């Protein structure tokens, strides 16, 4: 049989591979020998869909394409194309003739088998039959022939004496089922299954038994019921322990096939196998255990309505084994579908069996469920690798299990079983106490962390059941440290009526069982006011704390039958019926007045009239905070004049009192914190009123910024300094945590769940009439009332592409409604310009599959170079255009912004359409659009506009499917003349100020904080509002934290100037920094993670607008992992960072840094080691502008792929750090003597603070034999390489300074940034600036005096004695000024000198290099996508991780195979040795193993493929 593959190759080797696959059976023999591999793969990923033979020839052909290889136009394995293409006519004729020949052979073999009686002759014929079957096709056989062979083969399989005949007969049966699947029914009719089972029940020959298992596996695929009735399950499991692992997998494959279609009657046929299956759960093989778990899940599902059978399952120890498998600490690795299936099995056992319910409690299931739920929410938004798409299903299953473990006493049909369970819990209060201690805090945490509405509902209904079952003593103990009232107050801000109803039930149970203790906390946390607002909303309309009022209840009309395509009503969320589709059509159980009546009953029963009718309900701490807030408002109303110092001190005193209260012995609730108005007053005072203004008018620009700067300095002085009463965290940390808690309780940003069916092709009439691969919105355009300058366009309803921006709609509509004699001409011009802003891929045609439509990113256009690039442009265009293929008639400026592949604009992840043309193409809108009387924000897509309308009147979770059937009316009016709007970009940065202005140097110290309070954070967030104020204050504090050194330096320099500090050494200090994770909102992070996990929402632009707007304005609110995912979606249009859903457990979960093999074309490039820089230039010339994944192959070396590619990026990183390139500060002659080190035989610049561009004078073309034009080209190349590394997920070994990262993401540098890359120069300039400030202060107070010059010395040395000239320190060829007053530095011109040096170092001397880097970067993808990261995060994103390794981390993320396990002694020794590596040894080890000296972002968990340790054979 070993020659079969060779024989086939000789026959058809001349035919194309895709055609040979039509009828070839190359893989059949191997599939027959090891079919369980395919079965297990199906079990791991699609347990319900393995209904077809996975070893067909077409599947083999389809999988034969290499990774990244583009598929051919013809369908693989399709023979229909032979009639079209004459090249394959010979192949078709060959198959016909071959089938006819095989048919003749089968007849001859059949005749021989019928006549032959001698064993030797039968063996010969059976051998020939197996040979022919292994190469024939389905066309070679007929039902008649198969029916004739079946009884003969069955008879021979029953042979009593000759094992060879038994073996060959069983093999022939296997091959017959493989080549002709319909023969399974014929074999069953001739009693093949009992014959095979007979061989398995009494095994005489092991090879015969193994072959029988192969045959039975084939038959069980199509005839599972017949196999079950013949006792196949028991026969297969009878001697399973004696087989090898691969054969055991085949045996379990048979059982799994049978369990897929178990009959509803006769459970005894499969219940007898349960003990054997439970025993197999203890085996070590993962695939085997998963198959067994799948079988038990199906068995439990079939008998779920039979309590006796469920009890029988429990008696066999199934629950004990299942809990061991789902225990995260057991070390067992299971695929996520199987893991979730086991939890679902426990749900059914607990629901239908009292024995199962009791057993789960006795086995301490709460501890295991606690560990599972703990992975759902991660503090401070650090993403867990287990949070994959399947994890949401897992959480739902866990909540269902918890619901069954805490049965509801109401609304339950089986009262007897519920009473038994209730009696058990009453007699065992310790279980309820353990439940409350372990599970309740996690449920509260899940709700607070931004769980979707269904998870939130599940959590609170379980909490309600717990409160109903628990006694007062248990509740008092459980709720003591859970901050329960604050949690409940946050629930009352939800909009869903089901959630509010359960929240009221929880409040009622708490008040009934805990009385006054609960009432006090309800008043303190605002629950009392939330309930009161549901009854009398007019009383609470003046409050700052948002509540869900009774008026809003009457608006909702959702108590209607749920439509198909709309999310199932929450009333049926925990029903265990078997027809969910039927329940979807049921009406909601919640009556319209239920909430109002329940709230009224609570108020009548538990709230006294005095409490309800008086403001005495406000606590003392709230009154004190209100007084402090009023004091801040009074300060705001006072003019800032000569008594500003007293003004600042009073503000500091008020802040000090607030900080003491926040950290006092009496805790302050979120309600008290917000209702007091402290946050609102602080934001208003710090912003000097800007936070409440939609438009900012800065008449006195410098004076206005000085006011903000002084207030922020005072604020920073307090929050960064520990108070006497504080021994732990800084006031900054305390305030941040209080704001984060308030944000989690109050924000209600919607989560859009796309519940529509598959994407379908539709025709969009607007903007330009074309087919799109997604549904269209139905819009009716109507002229506004009183509008006489426009025509009416009230035609029928038009279909509009949902991603269409208003600019495109305006271009479509304006020519049709404009009253002008030039309408036709203007319409023609507009239509000619229309393709520049099409909403979808221009190459997509009607009927094309949506899976081929890729959203490559938010923008394919490269950013225009800034105005300061005038000198750079000349230098760049003098050189060859790197990587650009010139087109006839295309100018050089157009070439810089062109894209090598023609692409239409594409929708980003939020639905807005990006265009290759700039928004300035249409600076003044001609039409204004209105929806329900409200003007539409032109920055949103039409889809987002309509979603926002639904959000205003609907639930916080919107099923967007209903948008497609609704008709929306848009009103249009003529736009007025545009007026100049305030730019959010700070116009007062150092580079925009006059260099010689006497306040210029001082203004360099003022942070650009005005942008914090200008513009909108989120378009649909009211301004002012509590959530808005919280976010603005967090944004201000985060900016202050990043600029803490700047703020504290300015404070100390002011003290030095005013004489409160005399020693320049006192200017040195360590700025206190708050960890960036403190600013991360775990709730918002989880919400945006939910949105990004919804692939349909991402691909159709269905993400709500707040995701994009908050990510742009306040990215610090989201975790680094969430922003990294968002970055890949926005920049590349796909999720490059994915969670691996195929495994679950401590060793099976990982975050892979990979991209889909079919998403990008892979290109190989040959690189010469001795000419690495030239090779990089050629590579970027060819592929910088193309969306391809690059793979490197070194010249005259074997090997390609990830390893050589990573090594290339490492080598090119080192190439850019060689001395003599003229790129970096450390490379200059004055610095390079002690800053060069030897690495691998070559010199590299040593830069402990990171690389920063060296300044080049504007008029300087050559320095130290280095041409400036070459420097510019190197920066362009570096920008391309950095962008390409980010795009392909590669790691660079390039340590850039934080200041350089700031520059490339568009931030300006000031004097205070210089110490970060040149501490010595920075410290000296700061001391010079302090002298300048003291000189200015003395002159303002005393005027010119004789003692002034004597007092102003630099460390007791006259400034003239320093002999400083007007050149950049260390760069004598960079002359700052040649004026007569600027020869030598003295106290008179010291201010100018500092200003000149700072400008040359951070602006004019390096701006051309920075712009060159950006221009190269933008050729790959827009650099603006990096602005959501900080400098440290950019270093981590580009250069990966550089942390030490813990032993547990190595054990979790290293794979062991080929005889090694995690407990093998050599493995333990190796891991202990690796753990002890120092930094250089670690770099060398990684360089040897991966090709790069650093791990990718995410560490060992992100390595793909994983680091694997195998036994050497």
Tab-separated table of C-alpha atoms in Angstrom, residues 1149-1322:
chain	number	residue	atom	x	y	z
A	1149	UNK	CA	-4.574	31.114	26.849
A	1150	UNK	CA	-2.372	33.562	25.110
A	1151	UNK	CA	-2.506	36.799	23.239
A	1152	UNK	CA	-1.051	36.323	19.814
A	1153	UNK	CA	0.598	39.113	17.920
A	1154	UNK	CA	-0.425	37.979	14.482
A	1155	UNK	CA	-2.560	38.869	11.517
A	1156	UNK	CA	-4.780	36.687	9.427
A	1157	UNK	CA	-2.873	34.821	6.746
A	1158	UNK	CA	-5.458	35.732	4.153
A	1159	UNK	CA	-5.607	39.415	5.086
A	1160	UNK	CA	-2.284	40.502	3.586
A	1161	UNK	CA	-0.234	39.360	0.662
A	1162	UNK	CA	3.247	38.275	1.715
A	1163	UNK	CA	6.249	39.479	-0.233
A	1164	UNK	CA	9.738	38.016	0.082
A	1165	UNK	CA	12.745	40.277	-0.295
A	1166	UNK	CA	16.390	39.320	-0.700
A	1167	UNK	CA	18.714	41.209	1.666
A	1168	UNK	CA	22.521	41.415	1.609
A	1169	UNK	CA	24.078	41.479	5.051
A	1170	UNK	CA	27.056	43.541	3.933
A	1171	UNK	CA	24.749	46.129	2.322
A	1172	UNK	CA	21.937	46.195	4.839
A	1173	UNK	CA	21.172	49.915	4.425
A	1174	UNK	CA	21.020	49.724	0.629
A	1175	UNK	CA	18.763	46.698	0.862
A	1176	UNK	CA	16.453	48.571	3.226
A	1177	UNK	CA	16.258	51.501	0.798
A	1178	UNK	CA	15.341	49.178	-2.084
A	1179	UNK	CA	12.785	47.359	0.042
A	1180	UNK	CA	11.046	50.549	1.106
A	1181	UNK	CA	11.155	51.913	-2.448
A	1182	UNK	CA	9.134	48.913	-3.569
A	1183	UNK	CA	6.797	48.192	-0.687
A	1184	UNK	CA	6.481	51.200	1.647
A	1185	UNK	CA	3.215	52.312	0.066
A	1186	UNK	CA	1.794	48.819	-0.359
A	1187	UNK	CA	-0.284	46.851	2.134
A	1188	UNK	CA	1.894	43.748	2.071
A	1189	UNK	CA	3.619	41.755	4.798
A	1190	UNK	CA	7.367	41.640	4.166
A	1191	UNK	CA	9.469	38.535	4.723
A	1192	UNK	CA	13.257	38.676	4.484
A	1193	UNK	CA	15.622	36.140	3.017
A	1194	UNK	CA	19.346	36.772	3.397
A	1195	UNK	CA	21.602	36.276	0.402
A	1196	UNK	CA	23.393	32.896	0.259
A	1197	UNK	CA	21.601	31.734	3.427
A	1198	UNK	CA	18.984	29.078	3.968
A	1199	UNK	CA	15.771	30.082	5.662
A	1200	UNK	CA	13.051	32.674	5.378
A	1201	UNK	CA	10.062	33.739	7.378
A	1202	UNK	CA	9.694	35.306	10.807
A	1203	UNK	CA	13.202	34.635	12.166
A	1204	UNK	CA	15.225	36.246	9.346
A	1205	UNK	CA	12.691	39.069	9.116
A	1206	UNK	CA	13.059	39.952	12.788
A	1207	UNK	CA	16.830	39.735	12.451
A	1208	UNK	CA	16.709	42.169	9.531
A	1209	UNK	CA	14.811	44.744	11.583
A	1210	UNK	CA	17.337	44.286	14.379
A	1211	UNK	CA	20.296	44.765	12.029
A	1212	UNK	CA	18.828	47.837	10.352
A	1213	UNK	CA	18.092	49.300	13.804
A	1214	UNK	CA	21.759	48.918	14.688
A	1215	UNK	CA	22.748	50.425	11.345
A	1216	UNK	CA	20.934	53.659	12.235
A	1217	UNK	CA	22.869	53.851	15.504
A	1218	UNK	CA	26.325	53.811	13.953
A	1219	UNK	CA	28.454	56.931	14.420
A	1220	UNK	CA	29.129	59.261	11.520
A	1221	UNK	CA	25.580	59.498	10.163
A	1222	UNK	CA	24.954	63.046	11.404
A	1223	UNK	CA	21.529	62.120	12.745
A	1224	UNK	CA	21.819	62.078	16.533
A	1225	UNK	CA	23.122	64.398	19.242
A	1226	UNK	CA	25.539	61.805	20.612
A	1227	UNK	CA	27.079	61.453	17.146
A	1228	UNK	CA	28.550	64.955	17.121
A	1229	UNK	CA	32.298	65.321	17.607
A	1230	UNK	CA	31.903	67.156	20.911
A	1231	UNK	CA	29.852	64.319	22.363
A	1232	UNK	CA	30.917	61.118	20.630
A	1233	UNK	CA	34.228	60.448	22.405
A	1234	UNK	CA	32.692	58.630	25.353
A	1235	UNK	CA	29.374	57.648	23.806
A	1236	UNK	CA	30.338	54.907	21.367
A	1237	UNK	CA	30.392	51.215	22.224
A	1238	UNK	CA	31.411	48.036	20.457
A	1239	UNK	CA	28.564	45.666	19.580
A	1240	UNK	CA	29.066	42.486	17.546
A	1241	UNK	CA	32.189	43.846	15.927
A	1242	UNK	CA	30.740	47.257	14.983
A	1243	UNK	CA	30.467	50.607	16.734
A	1244	UNK	CA	27.137	51.904	18.024
A	1245	UNK	CA	26.173	55.173	19.652
A	1246	UNK	CA	25.566	54.873	23.367
A	1247	UNK	CA	22.448	56.851	24.281
A	1248	UNK	CA	21.306	56.183	27.865
A	1249	UNK	CA	18.490	58.733	27.548
A	1250	UNK	CA	17.467	57.778	24.020
A	1251	UNK	CA	18.348	59.078	20.580
A	1252	UNK	CA	17.417	62.660	19.727
A	1253	UNK	CA	18.150	64.537	16.458
A	1254	UNK	CA	21.178	66.757	16.508
A	1255	UNK	CA	20.521	70.388	15.522
A	1256	UNK	CA	21.505	71.577	12.039
A	1257	UNK	CA	21.717	75.278	11.321
A	1258	UNK	CA	19.292	76.345	8.572
A	1259	UNK	CA	22.118	77.597	6.349
A	1260	UNK	CA	24.428	74.636	6.991
A	1261	UNK	CA	24.678	72.034	4.197
A	1262	UNK	CA	27.731	70.045	5.289
A	1263	UNK	CA	29.191	69.244	8.680
A	1264	UNK	CA	32.094	66.901	9.401
A	1265	UNK	CA	31.911	65.473	5.877
A	1266	UNK	CA	28.202	64.676	6.245
A	1267	UNK	CA	25.729	66.150	3.773
A	1268	UNK	CA	22.479	67.415	5.279
A	1269	UNK	CA	20.549	66.041	2.291
A	1270	UNK	CA	21.807	62.561	3.220
A	1271	UNK	CA	20.624	63.095	6.787
A	1272	UNK	CA	17.173	64.023	5.515
A	1273	UNK	CA	17.007	60.892	3.361
A	1274	UNK	CA	18.031	58.749	6.321
A	1275	UNK	CA	15.232	60.188	8.431
A	1276	UNK	CA	12.761	59.531	5.611
A	1277	UNK	CA	13.953	55.928	5.423
A	1278	UNK	CA	13.785	55.582	9.202
A	1279	UNK	CA	10.193	56.820	9.185
A	1280	UNK	CA	9.260	54.217	6.573
A	1281	UNK	CA	10.940	51.406	8.485
A	1282	UNK	CA	9.340	52.351	11.786
A	1283	UNK	CA	5.889	52.502	10.185
A	1284	UNK	CA	6.404	49.235	8.331
A	1285	UNK	CA	7.551	47.527	11.529
A	1286	UNK	CA	4.386	48.685	13.272
A	1287	UNK	CA	2.240	47.592	10.351
A	1288	UNK	CA	3.762	44.105	10.164
A	1289	UNK	CA	4.076	43.639	13.929
A	1290	UNK	CA	7.878	43.567	14.005
A	1291	UNK	CA	10.219	44.691	16.792
A	1292	UNK	CA	12.991	47.281	16.430
A	1293	UNK	CA	16.058	47.493	18.656
A	1294	UNK	CA	16.105	51.284	18.511
A	1295	UNK	CA	16.078	53.329	21.714
A	1296	UNK	CA	14.565	56.705	20.804
A	1297	UNK	CA	14.175	59.432	23.399
A	1298	UNK	CA	10.803	60.312	24.854
A	1299	UNK	CA	11.169	63.839	23.524
A	1300	UNK	CA	11.540	62.514	19.968
A	1301	UNK	CA	8.397	60.427	20.373
A	1302	UNK	CA	6.600	63.600	21.448
A	1303	UNK	CA	7.691	65.352	18.294
A	1304	UNK	CA	6.584	62.641	15.894
A	1305	UNK	CA	3.065	62.587	17.351
A	1306	UNK	CA	2.729	66.350	17.004
A	1307	UNK	CA	3.545	67.663	20.476
A	1308	UNK	CA	5.733	70.728	20.925
A	1309	UNK	CA	8.816	70.680	23.127
A	1310	UNK	CA	9.751	73.345	25.626
A	1311	UNK	CA	12.671	74.170	27.856
A	1312	UNK	CA	11.431	71.584	30.355
A	1313	UNK	CA	11.751	68.697	27.882
A	1314	UNK	CA	15.492	69.161	27.311
A	1315	UNK	CA	16.549	67.428	30.579
A	1316	UNK	CA	14.852	64.234	29.362
A	1317	UNK	CA	17.446	63.721	26.594
A	1318	UNK	CA	20.322	65.993	27.728
A	1319	UNK	CA	20.202	66.366	31.528
A	1320	UNK	CA	23.323	68.507	31.810
A	1321	UNK	CA	22.261	71.069	29.212
A	1322	UNK	CA	18.687	71.055	30.480
